[in-house]
């Protein structure tokens, strides 16, 4: 079977159906008609020589053969997207799209103010912000630049350690007006805490704090979403752990001499894509901005 039997449009339709779970959803995502998507998937099935989907109660389910192929197709999709970004911005020009991967909290609370000066300096630069709490595959070109809270281990990545972000305890002024300000760790047993649900490192912090306080800490809300925790603290539900630079904007620090722990922070990019002027502009700007944001 020759390579000409495989059409990229057919493979892209297959990947989108697999990701969305139905022909209709894939058609909307691709801007095509449902019959066109179906024909492209059927064409790929003929080229492969076996079915790629079976119809189930929840839509189309991929066959084992499809699951074996999807990794290759996804890498092609990432490469196609990287080509699009590179083609839209010449390597020597700070213009066009650059893809930045950050955690949801950092993407909502930390990065947007940092991008204002970058936008003023390079108005033709377009930042594509990806919010994910899972490390994106930079060598696989899922993103151009990432902010990570752990040192990367791949030799193909360029990483700059920009400092450590301290986490402290914070509450809203309204909460403290109603409940008073705790002066010691033991006082926390008389307050409501906003804390994690199942994240081991953060659960361990509250467990250790309870042992130090001499009793369990009352929990007002549990969530593994840091933006949700911050929203609950701002609403006055209780005392929570917040990045100190963010908490100091509109909250009151509780037990100010205590740092819960520090988040080591790294700006990361693939060594090859950093040669692009627009990617290097974002990378260098984030290094400078996070060094000002972090407490080192």
PDB file of C-alpha atoms in Angstrom:
ATOM      1  CA  UNK A   1       0.000   0.000   0.000  1.00  0.00           C
ATOM      2  CA  UNK A   2       1.526   3.358  -1.030  1.00  0.00           C
ATOM      3  CA  UNK A   3       1.725   6.521   1.049  1.00  0.00           C
ATOM      4  CA  UNK A   4      -0.638   8.155  -1.464  1.00  0.00           C
ATOM      5  CA  UNK A   5      -3.458   5.988  -0.055  1.00  0.00           C
ATOM      6  CA  UNK A   6      -3.418   8.091   3.124  1.00  0.00           C
ATOM      7  CA  UNK A   7      -4.823  11.606   2.926  1.00  0.00           C
ATOM      8  CA  UNK A   8      -4.107  14.094   5.732  1.00  0.00           C
ATOM      9  CA  UNK A   9      -7.659  15.479   5.590  1.00  0.00           C
ATOM     10  CA  UNK A  10      -8.966  11.964   6.204  1.00  0.00           C
ATOM     11  CA  UNK A  11      -6.624  11.505   9.144  1.00  0.00           C
ATOM     12  CA  UNK A  12      -7.590  14.874  10.601  1.00  0.00           C
ATOM     13  CA  UNK A  13     -11.279  13.923  10.352  1.00  0.00           C
ATOM     14  CA  UNK A  14     -10.515  10.622  12.110  1.00  0.00           C
ATOM     15  CA  UNK A  15      -8.670  12.405  14.942  1.00  0.00           C
ATOM     16  CA  UNK A  16     -11.438  14.964  15.421  1.00  0.00           C
ATOM     17  CA  UNK A  17     -14.146  12.274  15.535  1.00  0.00           C
ATOM     18  CA  UNK A  18     -12.100  10.376  18.102  1.00  0.00           C
ATOM     19  CA  UNK A  19     -11.634  13.505  20.229  1.00  0.00           C
ATOM     20  CA  UNK A  20     -15.248  14.703  20.001  1.00  0.00           C
ATOM     21  CA  UNK A  21     -17.011  11.329  20.017  1.00  0.00           C
ATOM     22  CA  UNK A  22     -19.410  11.937  17.131  1.00  0.00           C
ATOM     23  CA  UNK A  23     -19.581  12.828  13.462  1.00  0.00           C
ATOM     24  CA  UNK A  24     -21.761  15.869  14.111  1.00  0.00           C
ATOM     25  CA  UNK A  25     -19.412  17.326  16.755  1.00  0.00           C
ATOM     26  CA  UNK A  26     -16.405  16.685  14.515  1.00  0.00           C
ATOM     27  CA  UNK A  27     -18.171  18.393  11.601  1.00  0.00           C
ATOM     28  CA  UNK A  28     -18.786  21.495  13.729  1.00  0.00           C
ATOM     29  CA  UNK A  29     -15.174  21.550  14.927  1.00  0.00           C
ATOM     30  CA  UNK A  30     -13.818  21.236  11.378  1.00  0.00           C
ATOM     31  CA  UNK A  31     -16.354  23.527   9.713  1.00  0.00           C
ATOM     32  CA  UNK A  32     -17.523  20.711   7.425  1.00  0.00           C
ATOM     33  CA  UNK A  33     -20.769  18.866   6.797  1.00  0.00           C
ATOM     34  CA  UNK A  34     -21.443  15.624   8.616  1.00  0.00           C
ATOM     35  CA  UNK A  35     -21.563  13.561   5.390  1.00  0.00           C
ATOM     36  CA  UNK A  36     -18.142  14.938   4.408  1.00  0.00           C
ATOM     37  CA  UNK A  37     -16.639  13.900   7.733  1.00  0.00           C
ATOM     38  CA  UNK A  38     -18.226  10.455   7.440  1.00  0.00           C
ATOM     39  CA  UNK A  39     -16.865  10.003   3.910  1.00  0.00           C
ATOM     40  CA  UNK A  40     -13.354  11.001   5.040  1.00  0.00           C
ATOM     41  CA  UNK A  41     -13.401   8.535   7.917  1.00  0.00           C
ATOM     42  CA  UNK A  42     -14.696   5.796   5.618  1.00  0.00           C
ATOM     43  CA  UNK A  43     -11.939   6.608   3.115  1.00  0.00           C
ATOM     44  CA  UNK A  44      -9.313   6.199   5.825  1.00  0.00           C
ATOM     45  CA  UNK A  45     -10.896   2.930   6.944  1.00  0.00           C
ATOM     46  CA  UNK A  46     -10.642   1.648   3.372  1.00  0.00           C
ATOM     47  CA  UNK A  47      -6.989   2.722   3.195  1.00  0.00           C
ATOM     48  CA  UNK A  48      -6.219   1.068   6.540  1.00  0.00           C
ATOM     49  CA  UNK A  49      -8.237  -2.011   5.667  1.00  0.00           C
ATOM     50  CA  UNK A  50     -10.216  -2.242   8.892  1.00  0.00           C
ATOM     51  CA  UNK A  51     -12.899  -0.321  10.823  1.00  0.00           C
ATOM     52  CA  UNK A  52     -11.763   2.466  13.135  1.00  0.00           C
ATOM     53  CA  UNK A  53     -15.006   3.105  15.040  1.00  0.00           C
ATOM     54  CA  UNK A  54     -17.937   1.152  16.389  1.00  0.00           C
ATOM     55  CA  UNK A  55     -21.239   2.762  17.313  1.00  0.00           C
ATOM     56  CA  UNK A  56     -22.028   2.655  21.041  1.00  0.00           C
ATOM     57  CA  UNK A  57     -24.610   4.101  23.411  1.00  0.00           C
ATOM     58  CA  UNK A  58     -22.418   7.173  23.997  1.00  0.00           C
ATOM     59  CA  UNK A  59     -21.549   7.790  20.349  1.00  0.00           C
ATOM     60  CA  UNK A  60     -18.699   6.445  18.253  1.00  0.00           C
ATOM     61  CA  UNK A  61     -16.108   4.422  20.136  1.00  0.00           C
ATOM     62  CA  UNK A  62     -12.629   3.840  18.669  1.00  0.00           C
ATOM     63  CA  UNK A  63     -11.533   0.305  17.906  1.00  0.00           C
ATOM     64  CA  UNK A  64      -8.241  -1.037  19.305  1.00  0.00           C
ATOM     65  CA  UNK A  65      -6.742  -0.456  15.841  1.00  0.00           C
ATOM     66  CA  UNK A  66      -7.783   3.197  16.003  1.00  0.00           C
ATOM     67  CA  UNK A  67      -6.214   3.637  19.424  1.00  0.00           C
ATOM     68  CA  UNK A  68      -2.994   2.208  18.058  1.00  0.00           C
ATOM     69  CA  UNK A  69      -2.929   4.766  15.246  1.00  0.00           C
ATOM     70  CA  UNK A  70      -4.089   7.883  17.067  1.00  0.00           C
ATOM     71  CA  UNK A  71      -0.718   8.749  18.607  1.00  0.00           C
ATOM     72  CA  UNK A  72       0.883   9.003  15.167  1.00  0.00           C
ATOM     73  CA  UNK A  73      -1.959  11.141  13.815  1.00  0.00           C
ATOM     74  CA  UNK A  74      -1.893  13.420  16.857  1.00  0.00           C
ATOM     75  CA  UNK A  75       1.832  14.037  16.405  1.00  0.00           C
ATOM     76  CA  UNK A  76       1.136  14.992  12.795  1.00  0.00           C
ATOM     77  CA  UNK A  77      -1.560  17.397  13.978  1.00  0.00           C
ATOM     78  CA  UNK A  78       0.845  19.010  16.443  1.00  0.00           C
ATOM     79  CA  UNK A  79       3.474  19.328  13.709  1.00  0.00           C
ATOM     80  CA  UNK A  80       0.902  20.877  11.366  1.00  0.00           C
ATOM     81  CA  UNK A  81      -0.078  23.399  14.036  1.00  0.00           C
ATOM     82  CA  UNK A  82       3.579  24.228  14.709  1.00  0.00           C
ATOM     83  CA  UNK A  83       4.096  24.758  10.971  1.00  0.00           C
ATOM     84  CA  UNK A  84       1.080  27.097  10.917  1.00  0.00           C
ATOM     85  CA  UNK A  85       2.449  29.176  13.778  1.00  0.00           C
ATOM     86  CA  UNK A  86       5.917  29.344  12.230  1.00  0.00           C
ATOM     87  CA  UNK A  87       4.576  30.231   8.784  1.00  0.00           C
ATOM     88  CA  UNK A  88       2.408  33.044  10.177  1.00  0.00           C
ATOM     89  CA  UNK A  89       5.347  34.662  11.918  1.00  0.00           C
ATOM     90  CA  UNK A  90       8.709  34.942  10.209  1.00  0.00           C
ATOM     91  CA  UNK A  91      11.585  33.681  12.346  1.00  0.00           C
ATOM     92  CA  UNK A  92      13.191  37.136  12.543  1.00  0.00           C
ATOM     93  CA  UNK A  93       9.964  39.076  13.170  1.00  0.00           C
ATOM     94  CA  UNK A  94       8.202  39.421  16.540  1.00  0.00           C
ATOM     95  CA  UNK A  95       4.759  38.802  15.043  1.00  0.00           C
ATOM     96  CA  UNK A  96       2.283  35.975  14.711  1.00  0.00           C
ATOM     97  CA  UNK A  97       1.104  33.321  17.164  1.00  0.00           C
ATOM     98  CA  UNK A  98       3.085  31.835  20.027  1.00  0.00           C
ATOM     99  CA  UNK A  99       1.576  29.148  22.247  1.00  0.00           C
ATOM    100  CA  UNK A 100       2.016  29.408  26.032  1.00  0.00           C
ATOM    101  CA  UNK A 101       1.109  26.583  28.423  1.00  0.00           C
ATOM    102  CA  UNK A 102       0.443  27.383  32.096  1.00  0.00           C
ATOM    103  CA  UNK A 103      -1.598  26.027  34.977  1.00  0.00           C
ATOM    104  CA  UNK A 104      -5.153  27.302  35.337  1.00  0.00           C
ATOM    105  CA  UNK A 105      -4.333  29.476  38.375  1.00  0.00           C
ATOM    106  CA  UNK A 106      -1.268  31.036  36.768  1.00  0.00           C
ATOM    107  CA  UNK A 107      -3.146  31.587  33.519  1.00  0.00           C
ATOM    108  CA  UNK A 108      -6.038  33.337  35.256  1.00  0.00           C
ATOM    109  CA  UNK A 109      -4.353  35.265  38.062  1.00  0.00           C
ATOM    110  CA  UNK A 110      -0.679  35.728  37.213  1.00  0.00           C
ATOM    111  CA  UNK A 111       0.125  35.799  33.501  1.00  0.00           C
ATOM    112  CA  UNK A 112      -2.467  38.230  32.019  1.00  0.00           C
ATOM    113  CA  UNK A 113      -1.078  41.333  33.788  1.00  0.00           C
ATOM    114  CA  UNK A 114       2.404  40.317  32.658  1.00  0.00           C
ATOM    115  CA  UNK A 115       1.346  40.283  29.020  1.00  0.00           C
ATOM    116  CA  UNK A 116       0.261  43.927  28.912  1.00  0.00           C
ATOM    117  CA  UNK A 117       3.802  45.299  28.533  1.00  0.00           C
ATOM    118  CA  UNK A 118       4.653  42.573  26.017  1.00  0.00           C
ATOM    119  CA  UNK A 119       1.624  43.509  23.933  1.00  0.00           C
ATOM    120  CA  UNK A 120       2.586  47.178  23.972  1.00  0.00           C
ATOM    121  CA  UNK A 121       6.116  46.311  22.884  1.00  0.00           C
ATOM    122  CA  UNK A 122       5.064  43.827  20.186  1.00  0.00           C
ATOM    123  CA  UNK A 123       1.493  44.594  19.051  1.00  0.00           C
ATOM    124  CA  UNK A 124       1.576  41.997  16.249  1.00  0.00           C
ATOM    125  CA  UNK A 125       2.421  39.151  18.617  1.00  0.00           C
ATOM    126  CA  UNK A 126      -0.536  36.859  19.417  1.00  0.00           C
ATOM    127  CA  UNK A 127      -0.286  34.757  22.587  1.00  0.00           C
ATOM    128  CA  UNK A 128      -2.311  31.534  22.513  1.00  0.00           C
ATOM    129  CA  UNK A 129      -2.852  30.704  26.192  1.00  0.00           C
ATOM    130  CA  UNK A 130      -3.321  27.024  27.074  1.00  0.00           C
ATOM    131  CA  UNK A 131      -4.592  26.373  30.605  1.00  0.00           C
ATOM    132  CA  UNK A 132      -3.667  22.899  31.806  1.00  0.00           C
ATOM    133  CA  UNK A 133      -2.397  21.387  35.037  1.00  0.00           C
ATOM    134  CA  UNK A 134      -0.633  18.642  33.074  1.00  0.00           C
ATOM    135  CA  UNK A 135       2.798  19.299  31.589  1.00  0.00           C
ATOM    136  CA  UNK A 136       2.433  19.852  27.852  1.00  0.00           C
ATOM    137  CA  UNK A 137       4.749  18.055  25.445  1.00  0.00           C
ATOM    138  CA  UNK A 138       7.155  20.782  24.329  1.00  0.00           C
ATOM    139  CA  UNK A 139       9.344  18.428  22.256  1.00  0.00           C
ATOM    140  CA  UNK A 140       6.103  17.242  20.622  1.00  0.00           C
ATOM    141  CA  UNK A 141       5.251  20.910  19.879  1.00  0.00           C
ATOM    142  CA  UNK A 142       2.005  21.027  21.874  1.00  0.00           C
ATOM    143  CA  UNK A 143       3.211  24.455  23.051  1.00  0.00           C
ATOM    144  CA  UNK A 144       6.113  26.800  22.380  1.00  0.00           C
ATOM    145  CA  UNK A 145       6.724  28.045  25.937  1.00  0.00           C
ATOM    146  CA  UNK A 146       5.587  26.742  29.324  1.00  0.00           C
ATOM    147  CA  UNK A 147       5.630  27.868  32.948  1.00  0.00           C
ATOM    148  CA  UNK A 148       6.380  24.884  35.172  1.00  0.00           C
ATOM    149  CA  UNK A 149       6.659  24.328  38.901  1.00  0.00           C
ATOM    150  CA  UNK A 150       9.253  21.565  38.527  1.00  0.00           C
ATOM    151  CA  UNK A 151      12.596  21.469  36.761  1.00  0.00           C
ATOM    152  CA  UNK A 152      12.256  19.741  33.377  1.00  0.00           C
ATOM    153  CA  UNK A 153      14.434  16.722  32.750  1.00  0.00           C
ATOM    154  CA  UNK A 154      14.519  16.591  28.917  1.00  0.00           C
ATOM    155  CA  UNK A 155      17.870  17.570  27.443  1.00  0.00           C
ATOM    156  CA  UNK A 156      16.167  19.200  24.448  1.00  0.00           C
ATOM    157  CA  UNK A 157      14.530  21.883  26.618  1.00  0.00           C
ATOM    158  CA  UNK A 158      15.889  25.271  27.624  1.00  0.00           C
ATOM    159  CA  UNK A 159      14.810  26.169  31.163  1.00  0.00           C
ATOM    160  CA  UNK A 160      15.332  29.265  33.305  1.00  0.00           C
ATOM    161  CA  UNK A 161      14.752  29.090  37.046  1.00  0.00           C
ATOM    162  CA  UNK A 162      13.065  32.388  37.902  1.00  0.00           C
ATOM    163  CA  UNK A 163      12.624  31.990  41.650  1.00  0.00           C
ATOM    164  CA  UNK A 164      10.186  30.570  44.160  1.00  0.00           C
ATOM    165  CA  UNK A 165       6.600  31.651  44.708  1.00  0.00           C
ATOM    166  CA  UNK A 166       5.610  31.534  48.405  1.00  0.00           C
ATOM    167  CA  UNK A 167       2.204  30.307  49.512  1.00  0.00           C
ATOM    168  CA  UNK A 168       0.650  31.833  52.615  1.00  0.00           C
ATOM    169  CA  UNK A 169      -2.678  31.832  54.431  1.00  0.00           C
ATOM    170  CA  UNK A 170      -5.185  34.485  53.433  1.00  0.00           C
ATOM    171  CA  UNK A 171      -8.765  35.483  54.185  1.00  0.00           C
ATOM    172  CA  UNK A 172     -11.118  38.198  53.004  1.00  0.00           C
ATOM    173  CA  UNK A 173     -11.593  41.333  55.133  1.00  0.00           C
ATOM    174  CA  UNK A 174     -15.295  40.466  55.489  1.00  0.00           C
ATOM    175  CA  UNK A 175     -14.501  36.977  56.812  1.00  0.00           C
ATOM    176  CA  UNK A 176     -12.069  38.356  59.401  1.00  0.00           C
ATOM    177  CA  UNK A 177     -14.568  41.027  60.460  1.00  0.00           C
ATOM    178  CA  UNK A 178     -17.095  38.259  61.213  1.00  0.00           C
ATOM    179  CA  UNK A 179     -14.752  35.695  62.739  1.00  0.00           C
ATOM    180  CA  UNK A 180     -11.748  37.566  64.081  1.00  0.00           C
ATOM    181  CA  UNK A 181      -8.082  37.235  63.140  1.00  0.00           C
ATOM    182  CA  UNK A 182      -6.278  34.058  64.253  1.00  0.00           C
ATOM    183  CA  UNK A 183      -3.068  34.868  66.096  1.00  0.00           C
ATOM    184  CA  UNK A 184      -1.694  31.334  66.396  1.00  0.00           C
ATOM    185  CA  UNK A 185      -1.943  28.042  64.558  1.00  0.00           C
ATOM    186  CA  UNK A 186      -4.136  26.726  67.399  1.00  0.00           C
ATOM    187  CA  UNK A 187      -6.645  29.497  66.654  1.00  0.00           C
ATOM    188  CA  UNK A 188      -7.265  27.936  63.222  1.00  0.00           C
ATOM    189  CA  UNK A 189      -9.291  25.159  64.882  1.00  0.00           C
ATOM    190  CA  UNK A 190     -11.999  27.794  65.444  1.00  0.00           C
ATOM    191  CA  UNK A 191     -12.043  28.909  61.805  1.00  0.00           C
ATOM    192  CA  UNK A 192     -13.230  27.468  58.504  1.00  0.00           C
ATOM    193  CA  UNK A 193     -10.527  26.422  56.056  1.00  0.00           C
ATOM    194  CA  UNK A 194     -10.680  26.388  52.263  1.00  0.00           C
ATOM    195  CA  UNK A 195      -8.469  23.522  51.199  1.00  0.00           C
ATOM    196  CA  UNK A 196      -7.660  20.728  48.758  1.00  0.00           C
ATOM    197  CA  UNK A 197      -9.770  17.685  48.063  1.00  0.00           C
ATOM    198  CA  UNK A 198      -7.370  14.943  46.945  1.00  0.00           C
ATOM    199  CA  UNK A 199      -4.070  16.618  46.047  1.00  0.00           C
ATOM    200  CA  UNK A 200      -1.592  14.779  48.326  1.00  0.00           C
ATOM    201  CA  UNK A 201       0.936  17.573  48.864  1.00  0.00           C
ATOM    202  CA  UNK A 202      -1.699  20.108  49.869  1.00  0.00           C
ATOM    203  CA  UNK A 203      -3.709  17.625  51.964  1.00  0.00           C
ATOM    204  CA  UNK A 204      -0.489  16.810  53.843  1.00  0.00           C
ATOM    205  CA  UNK A 205       0.009  20.510  54.655  1.00  0.00           C
ATOM    206  CA  UNK A 206      -3.411  20.804  56.301  1.00  0.00           C
ATOM    207  CA  UNK A 207      -2.979  17.475  58.116  1.00  0.00           C
ATOM    208  CA  UNK A 208       0.369  18.634  59.539  1.00  0.00           C
ATOM    209  CA  UNK A 209      -1.159  21.976  60.490  1.00  0.00           C
ATOM    210  CA  UNK A 210      -3.963  20.176  62.342  1.00  0.00           C
ATOM    211  CA  UNK A 211      -1.450  18.151  64.320  1.00  0.00           C
ATOM    212  CA  UNK A 212       0.425  21.331  65.196  1.00  0.00           C
ATOM    213  CA  UNK A 213      -2.831  23.055  66.195  1.00  0.00           C
ATOM    214  CA  UNK A 214      -3.781  20.189  68.507  1.00  0.00           C
ATOM    215  CA  UNK A 215      -6.921  19.201  66.638  1.00  0.00           C
ATOM    216  CA  UNK A 216      -8.456  18.851  63.179  1.00  0.00           C
ATOM    217  CA  UNK A 217      -9.019  22.009  61.190  1.00  0.00           C
ATOM    218  CA  UNK A 218     -12.673  22.633  60.238  1.00  0.00           C
ATOM    219  CA  UNK A 219     -13.074  22.540  56.448  1.00  0.00           C
ATOM    220  CA  UNK A 220     -15.513  24.963  54.837  1.00  0.00           C
ATOM    221  CA  UNK A 221     -14.818  23.897  51.239  1.00  0.00           C
ATOM    222  CA  UNK A 222     -12.669  21.334  49.478  1.00  0.00           C
ATOM    223  CA  UNK A 223     -11.523  21.669  45.866  1.00  0.00           C
ATOM    224  CA  UNK A 224      -8.472  20.657  43.874  1.00  0.00           C
ATOM    225  CA  UNK A 225      -9.013  23.706  41.648  1.00  0.00           C
ATOM    226  CA  UNK A 226      -6.810  26.553  42.827  1.00  0.00           C
ATOM    227  CA  UNK A 227      -8.942  29.209  41.070  1.00  0.00           C
ATOM    228  CA  UNK A 228     -12.010  27.784  42.864  1.00  0.00           C
ATOM    229  CA  UNK A 229     -10.184  27.899  46.198  1.00  0.00           C
ATOM    230  CA  UNK A 230      -9.220  31.529  45.612  1.00  0.00           C
ATOM    231  CA  UNK A 231     -12.792  32.432  44.635  1.00  0.00           C
ATOM    232  CA  UNK A 232     -14.054  30.823  47.846  1.00  0.00           C
ATOM    233  CA  UNK A 233     -11.541  32.753  49.967  1.00  0.00           C
ATOM    234  CA  UNK A 234     -12.467  36.010  48.241  1.00  0.00           C
ATOM    235  CA  UNK A 235     -16.163  35.263  48.851  1.00  0.00           C
ATOM    236  CA  UNK A 236     -15.498  34.952  52.575  1.00  0.00           C
ATOM    237  CA  UNK A 237     -15.962  31.194  53.009  1.00  0.00           C
ATOM    238  CA  UNK A 238     -12.794  30.730  55.018  1.00  0.00           C
ATOM    239  CA  UNK A 239      -9.013  30.867  55.230  1.00  0.00           C
ATOM    240  CA  UNK A 240      -7.043  29.370  52.364  1.00  0.00           C
ATOM    241  CA  UNK A 241      -3.586  28.901  50.869  1.00  0.00           C
ATOM    242  CA  UNK A 242      -2.845  31.506  48.177  1.00  0.00           C
ATOM    243  CA  UNK A 243       0.249  32.606  46.277  1.00  0.00           C
ATOM    244  CA  UNK A 244       1.450  35.556  48.338  1.00  0.00           C
ATOM    245  CA  UNK A 245       1.757  38.077  45.458  1.00  0.00           C
ATOM    246  CA  UNK A 246      -1.839  37.296  44.415  1.00  0.00           C
ATOM    247  CA  UNK A 247      -3.271  37.259  47.930  1.00  0.00           C
ATOM    248  CA  UNK A 248      -1.751  40.616  48.782  1.00  0.00           C
ATOM    249  CA  UNK A 249      -3.796  42.293  46.029  1.00  0.00           C
ATOM    250  CA  UNK A 250      -7.159  42.172  47.815  1.00  0.00           C
ATOM    251  CA  UNK A 251      -6.970  39.777  50.771  1.00  0.00           C
ATOM    252  CA  UNK A 252      -5.516  39.874  54.288  1.00  0.00           C
ATOM    253  CA  UNK A 253      -2.622  37.628  55.154  1.00  0.00           C
ATOM    254  CA  UNK A 254      -3.186  35.420  58.198  1.00  0.00           C
ATOM    255  CA  UNK A 255      -0.212  34.202  60.277  1.00  0.00           C
ATOM    256  CA  UNK A 256       2.042  36.361  58.085  1.00  0.00           C
ATOM    257  CA  UNK A 257       5.299  34.884  59.369  1.00  0.00           C
ATOM    258  CA  UNK A 258       4.354  31.436  58.088  1.00  0.00           C
ATOM    259  CA  UNK A 259       5.141  30.347  54.521  1.00  0.00           C
ATOM    260  CA  UNK A 260       3.211  27.181  53.712  1.00  0.00           C
ATOM    261  CA  UNK A 261       5.753  26.207  51.076  1.00  0.00           C
ATOM    262  CA  UNK A 262       7.559  27.627  48.054  1.00  0.00           C
ATOM    263  CA  UNK A 263       6.807  26.804  44.437  1.00  0.00           C
ATOM    264  CA  UNK A 264      10.030  26.652  42.417  1.00  0.00           C
ATOM    265  CA  UNK A 265       9.194  28.142  39.030  1.00  0.00           C
ATOM    266  CA  UNK A 266      10.744  27.579  35.602  1.00  0.00           C
ATOM    267  CA  UNK A 267      10.200  29.110  32.179  1.00  0.00           C
ATOM    268  CA  UNK A 268      10.717  26.398  29.582  1.00  0.00           C
ATOM    269  CA  UNK A 269      10.953  26.148  25.796  1.00  0.00           C
ATOM    270  CA  UNK A 270      12.355  23.714  23.266  1.00  0.00           C
ATOM    271  CA  UNK A 271      15.921  24.606  22.295  1.00  0.00           C
ATOM    272  CA  UNK A 272      15.046  24.666  18.584  1.00  0.00           C
ATOM    273  CA  UNK A 273      11.915  26.829  18.645  1.00  0.00           C
ATOM    274  CA  UNK A 274      13.580  29.435  20.871  1.00  0.00           C
ATOM    275  CA  UNK A 275      15.481  30.540  17.791  1.00  0.00           C
ATOM    276  CA  UNK A 276      12.246  32.149  16.594  1.00  0.00           C
ATOM    277  CA  UNK A 277      12.157  35.854  17.451  1.00  0.00           C
ATOM    278  CA  UNK A 278       8.553  35.813  18.604  1.00  0.00           C
ATOM    279  CA  UNK A 279       9.059  32.770  20.851  1.00  0.00           C
ATOM    280  CA  UNK A 280      12.233  34.220  22.302  1.00  0.00           C
ATOM    281  CA  UNK A 281      10.396  37.514  22.946  1.00  0.00           C
ATOM    282  CA  UNK A 282       7.749  35.744  25.037  1.00  0.00           C
ATOM    283  CA  UNK A 283      10.301  33.513  26.767  1.00  0.00           C
ATOM    284  CA  UNK A 284      12.561  36.427  27.752  1.00  0.00           C
ATOM    285  CA  UNK A 285       9.619  38.566  28.846  1.00  0.00           C
ATOM    286  CA  UNK A 286       8.268  35.825  31.097  1.00  0.00           C
ATOM    287  CA  UNK A 287      11.688  35.262  32.658  1.00  0.00           C
ATOM    288  CA  UNK A 288      11.892  38.958  33.533  1.00  0.00           C
ATOM    289  CA  UNK A 289       8.291  39.171  34.700  1.00  0.00           C
ATOM    290  CA  UNK A 290       8.366  36.077  36.892  1.00  0.00           C
ATOM    291  CA  UNK A 291      11.649  37.090  38.466  1.00  0.00           C
ATOM    292  CA  UNK A 292       9.895  40.292  39.573  1.00  0.00           C
ATOM    293  CA  UNK A 293       6.833  38.308  40.711  1.00  0.00           C
ATOM    294  CA  UNK A 294       8.652  35.585  42.669  1.00  0.00           C
ATOM    295  CA  UNK A 295      10.280  35.887  46.021  1.00  0.00           C
ATOM    296  CA  UNK A 296      13.719  34.395  45.544  1.00  0.00           C
TER     297      UNK A 296
END
